[in-house]
Structures are given as C-alpha cells and as structure tokens.
C-alpha cells in the first residue's frame, strides 16, 4: 500500500508527493477545525496527528510519518521534548523491541530457523502419511513464525516445499504446491501472534497498557494463542483434504530425510548454545507468572523487567567468545535484523496513546458517546466479535500494528464504560490483526505470496476469504470459551 518515490517525473512520484501533502495537512491542519464536543482543542490536534500519521503509514511508508508524528506531538500535541523522548525511545517496550530484533537475527544467522522446520517434518511418524506430513509441516511454520517473523518463516518454508516438489515430482500449478504456498504464509502469519513480546502483539498490547495502566497476562495470552493456532492448523488440513482435495499420492513415498541436503539437522556446538539461549528467553519472560512472588528469582526478574531480561541474554551472548569472536555480533545483528520502521512506529504510538487517554483531550468521552448505540444494545460478546471482525478486515489494507493501535482506544472506552474485563476484546484484536494475507498490502508475507510464481491471484482470492472467516470464527469461539475460565 506504500508508494515509492522514483527518479524522474513518473506518476508514482506525483502520487507520492500528493499523499505526502495530504498526510501533512491532516497532521497539522485537522486541529485547526472547530472542536467537536466533547473533544477539546488538544483532542482535535491529537486526532489530527493520529489520522495523518495513519494515512502516511497506509499510503506512503512507516518511517518518516512516524518521525513527523513525534515532532507534531511536541509542536501541537501538548508534549514537552523531555517527556516525549522518555515516553517514546525511552519507553521499555520500545527498547525491548529493539533487543528482540537483535536476538531473532542471531537465531537466523546461525541457521536455527531451518533446523526447527526440518526437525518437525523429518519425524518417523509422518513417513507414508501425506496429510500427517502436511499437518506437521504447517505446525513447524506456526512455530517458526512465532520464533522469528512471518516473512523469513515463509521463505524458509517455501524453500523446503520446493525440495518436496522436486523429490516428489510436483510442478507449478499442481494442487498440492498451490495449496501449501498459501498454507505456509497462513501458518507463518498466524504463528507470529503466539508470543506476546514480538512485533505486532507487543505494539498493540503496550498501547492498551499505556491507555489503561493494566497488563494482559503473557502466559494466559500464549495459552489461548497456541490453542487457536493448533486448531487453525488442523482445520486448514481438513479444508485441504475435503475441499481443495489435491493429489497426495506422490507424497506417500517421500523420505523426509532427503530434504536435508545441507546437513541442517546436525547441530554444531554453537547452534546448540543459541538454542539454549532461545529456550532461556521464553522461560525467563514467562517465569514470573508461575514462580512464587517472594522467590529471589522472581524478584530479580521483576526488578529488571522484560526488557532487562532480553538485554541480559543479549549481553551474555555478546560476551561469550567463539573462535575469538563474539557469539552475538551486535553491530552485524543490528544491521541485518532490526526493522527500524516497527521501532519508530512503536516509539510514536507510546506517547500518543498516553496523550489520547488524558481527560484533557476529551477523546475517551467522545469515543464512549460514539459507541453508545453498541454499548446500549449490544452485549460484551457481540462487541468482542465485531471488534475482531473489524480488525481482521482492516488489516487486509493497513499495517497490522496500526490497526491494533487504532482500535485500542475503542476497546478501552467500551470496557471502561461497560465495566467489563478488557482481556477478551484485547486478545481478539491482537489475534485478528495477524490474519493479514488476502491483499498484497496486508503484510510483507502477503506481498511475497502474491509475487510467488507457484501461486496465482485467482487461487489466493478463492482461498484466503474462506480461511480468514474460519480463522476469525475459531478465534472467537476459543477466546469466549477459554477467556471466561482463565481470566
């Protein structure tokens, strides 16, 4: 959905500058309109900043609209420079995102991503069982998407799929590779939602925390997300078996061990060390939710916070020497692994969220009045379903983090007015913004999907809407059924 400037007077360059002008006009001009009661002049400026930056995210790019948004918060958003920097780049969530990127880049650098996916599909129980092989293959993509991100997971999955097709004799246009090219993106994209301290989940959850001052329990969130992913994985296989019905006979004689042509399943000592650090990361981030509150480990982990945990592991890995060089080469991992656009998006969202929640803006009151028809006649269940459906729809044409951030004030205002726990609608939004694989603008992995020679637009548009609807329905059922029990 972004517009890229090119050299020369091309139509795309003209469109770029038109979008740029519109973005700036909304950011700095919307606040000049007469305030719409109960919005105050500050509230009008904040709404203008948000809408303008959101427009820039959709039609231009993430980086410079986010930076302009930060400047606008100082110029017309009522924030002092020191306060702004403390709440943006100084925010622990923003810093944690940076170090998570560095950590994940290290996982990819040492080849653990391919090991994880190959390890799943080379188990003996999948030999001669094509649909079990498919189920395990997709499960590995869910895990890989959770541990890294959707785009690299999809690329690794496709490379393995191409090897399967070469060994089995599948060609472009055949039913099985066409189904699996889409299925790999689906699994990778949904899998990103499992771990709440990754990219979009962290962005959305931190926006809600800034608004409400309350946290969503990571362990409970991960339990719900993992169950949703497991069910979706199984349902996709059932859809493939009984609706898509590709030719599976060629898979029956596949020996998965032949797919490991580069020896990726033989871990070196260094790779085993990285794997230990990966398990430590997950364990230490979740430990405070399970250990006794007065246990010294719990007190230590809470004292440094989630950001401190990631920094600690990154520091230890950078300290360890292998053949005279750091185990984690910090500069190289920053250069190759940090997605600065997401860091800047989050750095803008954090201070904006706190300002929008301020009573002096009138935004919370405005949202409550705007949702009065829904709050008056709809139940919390209906609200949860609708907000999830809206999130899944908007994320097909907008950045998923931006969609989640935009919906958090709505969720916060509704839950506060209705006096209901916020966990269910918040988790519904976080999950549904990951179902971004219909249009090329939905996500980076969706753009890769539409550019893949093994898939065509017709098959994508025939498959994706059905899968998105079923996934949304599964998400709603699991969240409603389990959410009421564990929250």
CSV table of C-alpha atoms in Angstrom, one decimal:
chain,number,residue,atom,x,y,z
A,1,UNK,CA,0.0,0.0,0.0
A,2,UNK,CA,3.0,2.3,0.2
A,3,UNK,CA,4.1,4.5,-2.6
A,4,UNK,CA,7.7,4.5,-3.5
A,5,UNK,CA,9.4,7.6,-5.0
A,6,UNK,CA,11.3,7.0,-8.2
A,7,UNK,CA,13.6,9.1,-10.3
A,8,UNK,CA,12.0,11.3,-13.0
A,9,UNK,CA,8.5,12.8,-13.2
A,10,UNK,CA,6.7,9.5,-13.1
A,11,UNK,CA,3.0,9.1,-11.9
A,12,UNK,CA,4.2,7.2,-8.8
A,13,UNK,CA,6.4,10.2,-7.8
A,14,UNK,CA,3.5,12.6,-8.3
A,15,UNK,CA,1.3,10.3,-6.2
A,16,UNK,CA,3.9,10.2,-3.5
A,17,UNK,CA,4.0,13.9,-3.2
A,18,UNK,CA,0.2,14.2,-3.2
A,19,UNK,CA,0.0,11.6,-0.4
A,20,UNK,CA,2.8,13.5,1.4
A,21,UNK,CA,0.9,16.8,1.2
A,22,UNK,CA,-2.4,15.1,2.4
A,23,UNK,CA,-0.5,13.5,5.3
A,24,UNK,CA,1.0,16.8,6.5
A,25,UNK,CA,-2.3,18.7,6.0
A,26,UNK,CA,-4.2,16.2,8.2
A,27,UNK,CA,-1.4,16.2,10.9
A,28,UNK,CA,-1.2,20.0,11.3
A,29,UNK,CA,-4.5,21.1,9.8
A,30,UNK,CA,-7.1,18.9,11.4
A,31,UNK,CA,-6.6,20.6,14.8
A,32,UNK,CA,-7.5,24.0,13.3
A,33,UNK,CA,-11.1,22.8,12.8
A,34,UNK,CA,-13.7,23.8,15.4
A,35,UNK,CA,-13.6,21.2,18.2
A,36,UNK,CA,-16.4,18.6,18.0
A,37,UNK,CA,-17.8,18.4,21.5
A,38,UNK,CA,-16.6,16.7,23.8
A,39,UNK,CA,-13.2,16.9,22.0
A,40,UNK,CA,-11.0,19.8,23.3
A,41,UNK,CA,-8.6,21.7,21.0
A,42,UNK,CA,-5.9,19.4,22.3
A,43,UNK,CA,-8.0,16.4,21.4
A,44,UNK,CA,-8.6,17.7,17.9
A,45,UNK,CA,-4.8,18.1,17.5
A,46,UNK,CA,-4.1,14.6,18.8
A,47,UNK,CA,-6.8,13.1,16.5
A,48,UNK,CA,-5.3,15.0,13.6
A,49,UNK,CA,-1.8,13.7,14.4
A,50,UNK,CA,-3.1,10.2,14.6
A,51,UNK,CA,-5.2,10.3,11.4
A,52,UNK,CA,-2.4,12.0,9.5
A,53,UNK,CA,0.3,9.6,10.5
A,54,UNK,CA,-2.1,6.7,9.9
A,55,UNK,CA,-2.7,8.0,6.4
A,56,UNK,CA,1.1,8.1,5.9
A,57,UNK,CA,1.5,4.6,7.2
A,58,UNK,CA,-1.1,3.3,4.7
A,59,UNK,CA,-0.2,5.3,1.6
A,60,UNK,CA,3.5,6.2,2.0
A,61,UNK,CA,5.7,4.3,4.5
A,62,UNK,CA,6.2,3.9,8.2
A,63,UNK,CA,9.5,5.7,8.9
A,64,UNK,CA,9.1,9.4,8.2
A,65,UNK,CA,5.4,9.8,9.0
A,66,UNK,CA,6.3,8.3,12.5
A,67,UNK,CA,9.1,10.9,12.9
A,68,UNK,CA,6.8,13.7,11.8
A,69,UNK,CA,4.2,12.5,14.2
A,70,UNK,CA,6.8,12.7,17.1
A,71,UNK,CA,7.6,16.3,16.1
A,72,UNK,CA,3.9,17.1,15.9
A,73,UNK,CA,3.4,15.8,19.4
A,74,UNK,CA,5.8,18.5,20.6
A,75,UNK,CA,4.5,21.3,18.3
A,76,UNK,CA,0.7,20.8,18.6
A,77,UNK,CA,0.3,17.7,20.8
A,78,UNK,CA,1.0,19.3,24.2
A,79,UNK,CA,4.1,17.3,25.0
A,80,UNK,CA,7.4,18.7,26.2
A,81,UNK,CA,10.5,17.4,24.5
A,82,UNK,CA,12.0,15.6,27.5
A,83,UNK,CA,8.6,14.0,28.3
A,84,UNK,CA,8.2,12.9,24.7
A,85,UNK,CA,11.6,11.3,24.4
A,86,UNK,CA,11.2,9.5,27.8
A,87,UNK,CA,7.8,8.1,26.6
A,88,UNK,CA,9.0,7.2,23.1
A,89,UNK,CA,12.5,5.9,22.6
A,90,UNK,CA,13.0,5.8,26.4
A,91,UNK,CA,10.0,3.5,26.8
A,92,UNK,CA,10.9,0.0,28.0
A,93,UNK,CA,8.7,-1.6,25.4
A,94,UNK,CA,10.4,0.2,22.5
A,95,UNK,CA,13.8,-0.8,23.9
A,96,UNK,CA,12.6,-4.4,24.3
A,97,UNK,CA,11.5,-4.5,20.7
A,98,UNK,CA,15.0,-3.4,19.6
A,99,UNK,CA,16.7,-6.1,21.5
A,100,UNK,CA,14.2,-8.8,20.4
A,101,UNK,CA,15.1,-8.0,16.8
A,102,UNK,CA,18.8,-8.4,17.6
A,103,UNK,CA,18.1,-11.7,19.4
A,104,UNK,CA,16.0,-13.1,16.5
A,105,UNK,CA,18.6,-12.0,13.9
A,106,UNK,CA,21.1,-14.2,15.8
A,107,UNK,CA,18.7,-17.2,15.5
A,108,UNK,CA,18.5,-16.7,11.8
A,109,UNK,CA,22.3,-16.1,11.4
A,110,UNK,CA,23.2,-19.4,12.9
A,111,UNK,CA,20.6,-21.3,10.8
A,112,UNK,CA,18.3,-22.4,13.6
A,113,UNK,CA,15.2,-21.4,11.7
A,114,UNK,CA,15.7,-24.1,9.0
A,115,UNK,CA,16.7,-26.6,11.7
A,116,UNK,CA,13.4,-26.0,13.5
A,117,UNK,CA,11.2,-26.5,10.4
A,118,UNK,CA,13.2,-29.6,9.2
A,119,UNK,CA,13.2,-31.2,12.6
A,120,UNK,CA,9.4,-31.3,12.6
A,121,UNK,CA,8.9,-32.8,9.1
A,122,UNK,CA,11.6,-35.5,9.4
A,123,UNK,CA,9.9,-37.4,12.2
A,124,UNK,CA,9.3,-41.0,11.5
A,125,UNK,CA,5.6,-40.9,12.2
A,126,UNK,CA,5.0,-38.7,9.1
A,127,UNK,CA,6.6,-41.1,6.6
A,128,UNK,CA,4.0,-42.6,4.2
A,129,UNK,CA,1.2,-40.3,5.7
A,130,UNK,CA,0.8,-37.3,3.4
A,131,UNK,CA,-1.8,-35.5,5.5
A,132,UNK,CA,0.1,-36.0,8.7
A,133,UNK,CA,3.2,-34.7,6.9
A,134,UNK,CA,1.2,-31.7,5.8
A,135,UNK,CA,-0.1,-31.1,9.3
A,136,UNK,CA,3.4,-31.3,10.9
A,137,UNK,CA,4.8,-29.1,8.1
A,138,UNK,CA,2.3,-26.4,8.8
A,139,UNK,CA,2.8,-26.8,12.6
A,140,UNK,CA,6.5,-26.1,12.0
A,141,UNK,CA,5.6,-22.9,10.2
A,142,UNK,CA,3.5,-21.8,13.2
A,143,UNK,CA,6.4,-22.3,15.5
A,144,UNK,CA,8.9,-20.7,13.1
A,145,UNK,CA,6.6,-17.7,12.6
A,146,UNK,CA,6.3,-17.3,16.4
A,147,UNK,CA,10.1,-17.5,17.0
A,148,UNK,CA,11.2,-15.3,14.1
A,149,UNK,CA,8.6,-13.5,11.9
A,150,UNK,CA,6.3,-14.4,9.0
A,151,UNK,CA,8.4,-13.3,6.0
A,152,UNK,CA,11.6,-15.2,6.8
A,153,UNK,CA,9.5,-18.2,8.0
A,154,UNK,CA,7.6,-18.2,4.7
A,155,UNK,CA,10.7,-18.0,2.6
A,156,UNK,CA,12.3,-20.9,4.6
A,157,UNK,CA,9.1,-22.9,4.3
A,158,UNK,CA,8.9,-22.4,0.6
A,159,UNK,CA,12.5,-23.5,0.1
A,160,UNK,CA,11.6,-26.8,1.9
A,161,UNK,CA,8.4,-27.1,-0.1
A,162,UNK,CA,10.3,-26.7,-3.4
A,163,UNK,CA,12.5,-29.5,-2.3
A,164,UNK,CA,9.5,-31.7,-1.6
A,165,UNK,CA,8.1,-30.9,-5.0
A,166,UNK,CA,11.4,-31.7,-6.7
A,167,UNK,CA,11.7,-35.1,-4.9
A,168,UNK,CA,8.0,-36.0,-5.5
A,169,UNK,CA,7.6,-34.6,-9.0
A,170,UNK,CA,5.1,-31.8,-8.3
A,171,UNK,CA,5.1,-28.9,-10.8
A,172,UNK,CA,3.8,-25.4,-10.8
A,173,UNK,CA,0.0,-25.3,-11.0
A,174,UNK,CA,-0.5,-28.7,-9.2
A,175,UNK,CA,-2.9,-28.7,-6.4
A,176,UNK,CA,-0.7,-29.6,-3.5
A,177,UNK,CA,2.1,-26.9,-4.0
A,178,UNK,CA,-0.6,-24.3,-4.8
A,179,UNK,CA,-2.3,-25.1,-1.5
A,180,UNK,CA,0.9,-25.2,0.5
A,181,UNK,CA,2.4,-22.0,-0.8
A,182,UNK,CA,-0.6,-20.3,0.6
A,183,UNK,CA,-0.8,-22.5,3.7
A,184,UNK,CA,2.8,-21.7,4.6
A,185,UNK,CA,2.1,-17.9,4.6
A,186,UNK,CA,-1.1,-18.5,6.6
A,187,UNK,CA,0.7,-20.5,9.2
A,188,UNK,CA,3.7,-18.2,9.4
A,189,UNK,CA,1.5,-15.1,9.7
A,190,UNK,CA,-0.9,-16.5,12.4
A,191,UNK,CA,2.1,-18.0,14.2
A,192,UNK,CA,3.5,-14.6,14.8
A,193,UNK,CA,0.7,-13.9,17.3
A,194,UNK,CA,1.7,-16.7,19.7
A,195,UNK,CA,4.5,-14.8,21.5
A,196,UNK,CA,3.2,-11.5,23.0
A,197,UNK,CA,6.6,-9.8,23.1
A,198,UNK,CA,7.0,-9.9,19.4
A,199,UNK,CA,6.3,-7.0,16.9
A,200,UNK,CA,2.6,-6.5,16.4
A,201,UNK,CA,1.4,-8.2,19.7
A,202,UNK,CA,3.8,-6.1,21.7
A,203,UNK,CA,2.8,-2.9,19.9
A,204,UNK,CA,-0.9,-3.5,20.4
A,205,UNK,CA,-0.7,-4.8,24.0
A,206,UNK,CA,1.6,-1.9,25.0
A,207,UNK,CA,-0.8,0.6,23.5
A,208,UNK,CA,-3.6,-0.8,25.7
A,209,UNK,CA,-1.3,-0.9,28.7
A,210,UNK,CA,-0.5,2.8,28.2
A,211,UNK,CA,-4.1,3.7,27.9
A,212,UNK,CA,-5.4,1.6,30.9
A,213,UNK,CA,-2.4,1.1,33.1
A,214,UNK,CA,-3.2,-2.7,33.3
A,215,UNK,CA,-1.3,-5.6,31.8
A,216,UNK,CA,-2.5,-8.7,29.9
A,217,UNK,CA,-1.0,-11.8,31.5
A,218,UNK,CA,1.5,-13.1,28.9
A,219,UNK,CA,1.2,-16.8,30.0
A,220,UNK,CA,-2.6,-16.8,29.7
A,221,UNK,CA,-2.4,-15.0,26.3
A,222,UNK,CA,0.1,-17.5,25.0
A,223,UNK,CA,-2.1,-20.4,26.1
A,224,UNK,CA,-5.1,-19.0,24.2
A,225,UNK,CA,-3.0,-18.1,21.1
A,226,UNK,CA,-1.3,-21.5,21.0
A,227,UNK,CA,-4.7,-23.3,21.2
A,228,UNK,CA,-6.1,-21.1,18.4
A,229,UNK,CA,-3.1,-21.8,16.2
A,230,UNK,CA,-3.3,-25.6,16.8
A,231,UNK,CA,-7.0,-25.7,15.9
A,232,UNK,CA,-6.4,-23.5,12.8
A,233,UNK,CA,-3.6,-25.8,11.7
A,234,UNK,CA,-5.9,-28.8,11.9
A,235,UNK,CA,-8.8,-27.1,10.2
A,236,UNK,CA,-6.6,-25.9,7.3
A,237,UNK,CA,-5.6,-29.6,6.8
A,238,UNK,CA,-9.3,-30.6,6.9
A,239,UNK,CA,-10.2,-27.9,4.4
A,240,UNK,CA,-7.3,-29.1,2.1
A,241,UNK,CA,-8.4,-32.7,2.4
A,242,UNK,CA,-12.1,-32.3,1.8
A,243,UNK,CA,-12.4,-29.1,-0.2
A,244,UNK,CA,-9.1,-28.5,-2.1
A,245,UNK,CA,-8.5,-32.2,-2.4
A,246,UNK,CA,-5.1,-32.2,-4.2
A,247,UNK,CA,-3.3,-35.2,-5.5
A,248,UNK,CA,-1.4,-36.7,-2.5
A,249,UNK,CA,-0.2,-40.0,-4.0
A,250,UNK,CA,3.2,-38.5,-4.9
A,251,UNK,CA,3.8,-37.8,-1.2
A,252,UNK,CA,3.3,-41.3,0.0
A,253,UNK,CA,6.8,-42.5,-1.0
A,254,UNK,CA,8.6,-39.3,0.2
A,255,UNK,CA,11.5,-39.9,2.6
A,256,UNK,CA,11.7,-36.6,4.5
A,257,UNK,CA,15.3,-37.2,5.4
A,258,UNK,CA,16.2,-36.4,1.7
A,259,UNK,CA,15.1,-32.8,2.3
A,260,UNK,CA,18.1,-32.1,4.5
A,261,UNK,CA,20.5,-31.6,1.6
A,262,UNK,CA,22.7,-29.1,3.6
A,263,UNK,CA,23.1,-31.0,6.9
A,264,UNK,CA,20.9,-28.5,8.7
A,265,UNK,CA,19.7,-31.2,11.2
A,266,UNK,CA,23.2,-31.7,12.5
A,267,UNK,CA,23.6,-29.0,15.1
A,268,UNK,CA,27.0,-27.7,15.9
A,269,UNK,CA,28.0,-26.7,19.4
A,270,UNK,CA,27.4,-23.1,18.7
A,271,UNK,CA,23.9,-23.8,17.4
A,272,UNK,CA,23.1,-25.8,20.5
A,273,UNK,CA,24.2,-22.9,22.6
A,274,UNK,CA,22.0,-20.5,20.7
A,275,UNK,CA,19.1,-22.9,21.1
A,276,UNK,CA,19.7,-22.9,24.9
A,277,UNK,CA,19.5,-19.1,24.9
A,278,UNK,CA,16.3,-19.2,22.9
A,279,UNK,CA,14.7,-21.6,25.5
A,280,UNK,CA,16.0,-19.4,28.3
A,281,UNK,CA,14.5,-16.3,26.7
A,282,UNK,CA,11.0,-17.8,26.7
A,283,UNK,CA,11.4,-19.3,30.2
A,284,UNK,CA,12.7,-16.2,31.8
A,285,UNK,CA,10.0,-14.0,30.3
A,286,UNK,CA,7.2,-16.3,31.5
A,287,UNK,CA,8.7,-17.4,34.8
A,288,UNK,CA,7.3,-14.5,37.0
A,289,UNK,CA,3.8,-15.7,36.1
A,290,UNK,CA,4.5,-19.2,37.6
A,291,UNK,CA,7.1,-18.8,40.3
A,292,UNK,CA,6.2,-17.7,43.9
A,293,UNK,CA,6.2,-13.9,44.2
A,294,UNK,CA,8.7,-13.9,47.1
A,295,UNK,CA,11.2,-16.3,45.3
A,296,UNK,CA,14.5,-14.5,44.7
A,297,UNK,CA,14.5,-15.3,41.0
A,298,UNK,CA,11.0,-13.8,40.7
A,299,UNK,CA,12.1,-10.7,42.5
A,300,UNK,CA,15.2,-10.4,40.3
A,301,UNK,CA,13.2,-10.8,37.0
A,302,UNK,CA,10.6,-8.3,38.1
A,303,UNK,CA,13.2,-5.8,39.1
A,304,UNK,CA,14.8,-5.8,35.6
A,305,UNK,CA,11.5,-6.3,33.7
A,306,UNK,CA,11.1,-8.0,30.3
A,307,UNK,CA,13.4,-5.5,28.6
A,308,UNK,CA,16.1,-6.3,31.1
A,309,UNK,CA,15.7,-10.0,30.6
A,310,UNK,CA,16.3,-9.6,26.8
A,311,UNK,CA,19.2,-7.2,27.4
A,312,UNK,CA,20.7,-9.6,29.9
A,313,UNK,CA,20.7,-12.5,27.4
A,314,UNK,CA,22.0,-10.4,24.6
A,315,UNK,CA,24.8,-9.1,26.8
A,316,UNK,CA,25.8,-12.6,27.8
A,317,UNK,CA,25.8,-13.8,24.2
A,318,UNK,CA,27.9,-10.8,23.1
A,319,UNK,CA,30.3,-11.5,26.0
A,320,UNK,CA,30.8,-15.2,25.0
A,321,UNK,CA,33.7,-15.7,22.6
A,322,UNK,CA,33.7,-18.4,19.9
A,323,UNK,CA,37.0,-18.6,17.9
A,324,UNK,CA,38.0,-15.2,19.2
A,325,UNK,CA,34.7,-13.6,18.0
A,326,UNK,CA,31.5,-12.7,19.9
A,327,UNK,CA,28.8,-15.3,19.8
A,328,UNK,CA,26.4,-12.4,19.1
A,329,UNK,CA,28.0,-9.9,16.8
A,330,UNK,CA,26.0,-6.9,17.9
A,331,UNK,CA,26.5,-4.5,15.1
A,332,UNK,CA,26.0,-7.1,12.4
A,333,UNK,CA,22.8,-8.3,14.0
A,334,UNK,CA,21.5,-4.7,14.3
A,335,UNK,CA,22.3,-4.0,10.7
A,336,UNK,CA,20.7,-7.2,9.4
A,337,UNK,CA,17.9,-7.8,12.0
A,338,UNK,CA,16.4,-4.6,13.3
A,339,UNK,CA,13.3,-3.4,11.5
A,340,UNK,CA,13.6,0.3,12.3
A,341,UNK,CA,10.1,1.0,10.8
A,342,UNK,CA,8.5,-1.0,13.6
A,343,UNK,CA,10.7,0.5,16.3
A,344,UNK,CA,9.7,4.0,15.1
A,345,UNK,CA,6.1,3.1,14.8
A,346,UNK,CA,6.1,1.9,18.4
A,347,UNK,CA,8.1,4.9,19.6
A,348,UNK,CA,5.3,7.1,18.2
A,349,UNK,CA,2.5,5.0,19.5
A,350,UNK,CA,3.6,5.0,23.1
A,351,UNK,CA,3.5,8.8,23.8
A,352,UNK,CA,0.4,9.3,21.6
A,353,UNK,CA,-1.6,6.6,23.5
A,354,UNK,CA,-0.9,8.3,26.8
A,355,UNK,CA,-1.9,11.7,25.5
A,356,UNK,CA,-5.1,10.4,23.9
A,357,UNK,CA,-6.1,8.8,27.2
A,358,UNK,CA,-5.7,12.1,29.1
A,359,UNK,CA,-9.0,13.6,30.3
A,360,UNK,CA,-7.9,17.0,28.9
A,361,UNK,CA,-8.2,15.7,25.4
A,362,UNK,CA,-11.8,14.6,25.6
A,363,UNK,CA,-11.1,11.6,23.3
A,364,UNK,CA,-12.2,8.9,25.7
A,365,UNK,CA,-15.5,10.7,26.3
A,366,UNK,CA,-16.0,11.2,22.6
A,367,UNK,CA,-15.4,7.5,21.9
A,368,UNK,CA,-17.8,6.5,24.6
A,369,UNK,CA,-20.6,8.7,23.1
A,370,UNK,CA,-19.8,7.5,19.6
A,371,UNK,CA,-20.2,3.8,20.7
A,372,UNK,CA,-23.4,4.5,22.8
A,373,UNK,CA,-25.6,2.5,20.3
A,374,UNK,CA,-23.4,-0.5,20.5
A,375,UNK,CA,-22.9,-0.2,24.3
A,376,UNK,CA,-26.6,0.3,24.9
A,377,UNK,CA,-27.9,-2.6,22.8
A,378,UNK,CA,-25.0,-5.0,22.3
A,379,UNK,CA,-23.5,-7.5,24.7
A,380,UNK,CA,-19.8,-7.7,25.5
A,381,UNK,CA,-19.8,-10.9,23.5
A,382,UNK,CA,-21.2,-9.1,20.4
A,383,UNK,CA,-18.7,-6.3,20.9
A,384,UNK,CA,-15.8,-8.8,21.1
A,385,UNK,CA,-16.9,-10.5,17.8
A,386,UNK,CA,-17.4,-7.2,16.0
A,387,UNK,CA,-14.2,-5.6,17.1
A,388,UNK,CA,-12.3,-8.8,16.0
A,389,UNK,CA,-14.1,-8.8,12.6
A,390,UNK,CA,-13.2,-5.1,12.1
A,391,UNK,CA,-9.6,-5.8,13.0
A,392,UNK,CA,-9.4,-8.7,10.5
A,393,UNK,CA,-10.9,-6.7,7.8
A,394,UNK,CA,-8.9,-3.5,8.2
A,395,UNK,CA,-5.6,-5.4,8.5
A,396,UNK,CA,-6.0,-6.5,4.8
A,397,UNK,CA,-5.3,-3.0,3.7
A,398,UNK,CA,-3.4,-1.4,6.6
A,399,UNK,CA,-0.4,-2.2,8.8
A,400,UNK,CA,-1.5,-4.7,11.4
A,401,UNK,CA,0.2,-2.8,14.3
A,402,UNK,CA,-1.5,0.4,13.2
A,403,UNK,CA,-4.9,-1.3,13.1
A,404,UNK,CA,-4.5,-2.7,16.6
A,405,UNK,CA,-3.3,0.7,17.9
A,406,UNK,CA,-6.3,2.4,16.3
A,407,UNK,CA,-8.8,0.0,17.9
A,408,UNK,CA,-7.3,0.1,21.4
A,409,UNK,CA,-9.0,3.4,22.4
A,410,UNK,CA,-12.3,1.9,21.3
A,411,UNK,CA,-11.7,-1.2,23.3
A,412,UNK,CA,-10.6,0.8,26.3
A,413,UNK,CA,-13.5,3.2,26.2
A,414,UNK,CA,-16.1,0.4,25.8
A,415,UNK,CA,-14.7,-1.8,28.6
A,416,UNK,CA,-14.4,1.1,30.9
A,417,UNK,CA,-18.0,2.3,30.3
A,418,UNK,CA,-19.5,-1.2,30.4
A,419,UNK,CA,-17.5,-2.2,33.4
A,420,UNK,CA,-16.3,-5.5,31.8
A,421,UNK,CA,-12.8,-7.1,31.8
A,422,UNK,CA,-10.8,-6.0,28.8
A,423,UNK,CA,-8.8,-9.2,28.2
A,424,UNK,CA,-11.2,-10.8,25.7
A,425,UNK,CA,-11.6,-8.0,23.2
A,426,UNK,CA,-7.9,-7.0,23.5
A,427,UNK,CA,-6.8,-10.6,22.7
A,428,UNK,CA,-9.4,-10.8,20.0
A,429,UNK,CA,-7.9,-7.7,18.3
A,430,UNK,CA,-4.3,-8.8,18.8
A,431,UNK,CA,-5.0,-12.2,17.2
A,432,UNK,CA,-7.2,-10.9,14.3
A,433,UNK,CA,-4.6,-8.3,13.1
A,434,UNK,CA,-2.4,-11.2,12.2
A,435,UNK,CA,-4.8,-12.6,9.7
A,436,UNK,CA,-3.3,-10.4,7.0
A,437,UNK,CA,-2.8,-12.5,3.9
A,438,UNK,CA,-5.6,-11.5,1.4
A,439,UNK,CA,-4.2,-8.5,-0.4
A,440,UNK,CA,-0.5,-7.6,-1.2
A,441,UNK,CA,-1.0,-4.6,1.2
A,442,UNK,CA,-2.0,-6.7,4.1
A,443,UNK,CA,1.6,-7.7,5.2
A,444,UNK,CA,5.1,-8.3,3.9
A,445,UNK,CA,4.4,-12.0,3.7
A,446,UNK,CA,1.2,-11.4,1.8
A,447,UNK,CA,3.1,-9.3,-0.7
A,448,UNK,CA,5.6,-12.2,-1.1
A,449,UNK,CA,2.6,-14.6,-1.6
A,450,UNK,CA,1.2,-12.5,-4.4
A,451,UNK,CA,4.6,-12.4,-6.1
A,452,UNK,CA,5.2,-16.1,-5.8
A,453,UNK,CA,5.2,-17.9,-9.2
A,454,UNK,CA,3.7,-21.0,-7.7
A,455,UNK,CA,0.5,-19.2,-6.7
A,456,UNK,CA,-1.8,-17.1,-8.8
A,457,UNK,CA,-4.2,-14.3,-7.7
A,458,UNK,CA,-7.3,-16.3,-8.5
A,459,UNK,CA,-6.3,-19.2,-6.2
A,460,UNK,CA,-5.4,-16.7,-3.4
A,461,UNK,CA,-8.7,-14.8,-3.6
A,462,UNK,CA,-10.6,-18.0,-3.8
A,463,UNK,CA,-8.9,-19.4,-0.7
A,464,UNK,CA,-8.0,-16.5,1.6
A,465,UNK,CA,-11.5,-15.2,2.4
A,466,UNK,CA,-12.7,-18.6,3.4
A,467,UNK,CA,-9.6,-19.2,5.6
A,468,UNK,CA,-9.8,-15.7,7.2
A,469,UNK,CA,-13.5,-16.2,8.1
A,470,UNK,CA,-13.0,-19.7,9.6
A,471,UNK,CA,-9.9,-18.4,11.5
A,472,UNK,CA,-11.9,-15.5,12.9
A,473,UNK,CA,-14.7,-17.8,13.9
A,474,UNK,CA,-12.3,-20.2,15.6
A,475,UNK,CA,-10.6,-17.3,17.4
A,476,UNK,CA,-13.9,-16.0,18.7
A,477,UNK,CA,-15.0,-19.4,19.9
A,478,UNK,CA,-11.7,-20.2,21.7
A,479,UNK,CA,-11.4,-16.8,23.3
A,480,UNK,CA,-15.0,-16.7,24.5
A,481,UNK,CA,-14.8,-20.3,25.8
A,482,UNK,CA,-11.4,-20.2,27.5
A,483,UNK,CA,-11.3,-16.5,28.3
A,484,UNK,CA,-14.1,-16.7,30.7
A,485,UNK,CA,-12.4,-19.6,32.5
A,486,UNK,CA,-8.8,-18.3,32.8
A,487,UNK,CA,-9.3,-14.5,33.2
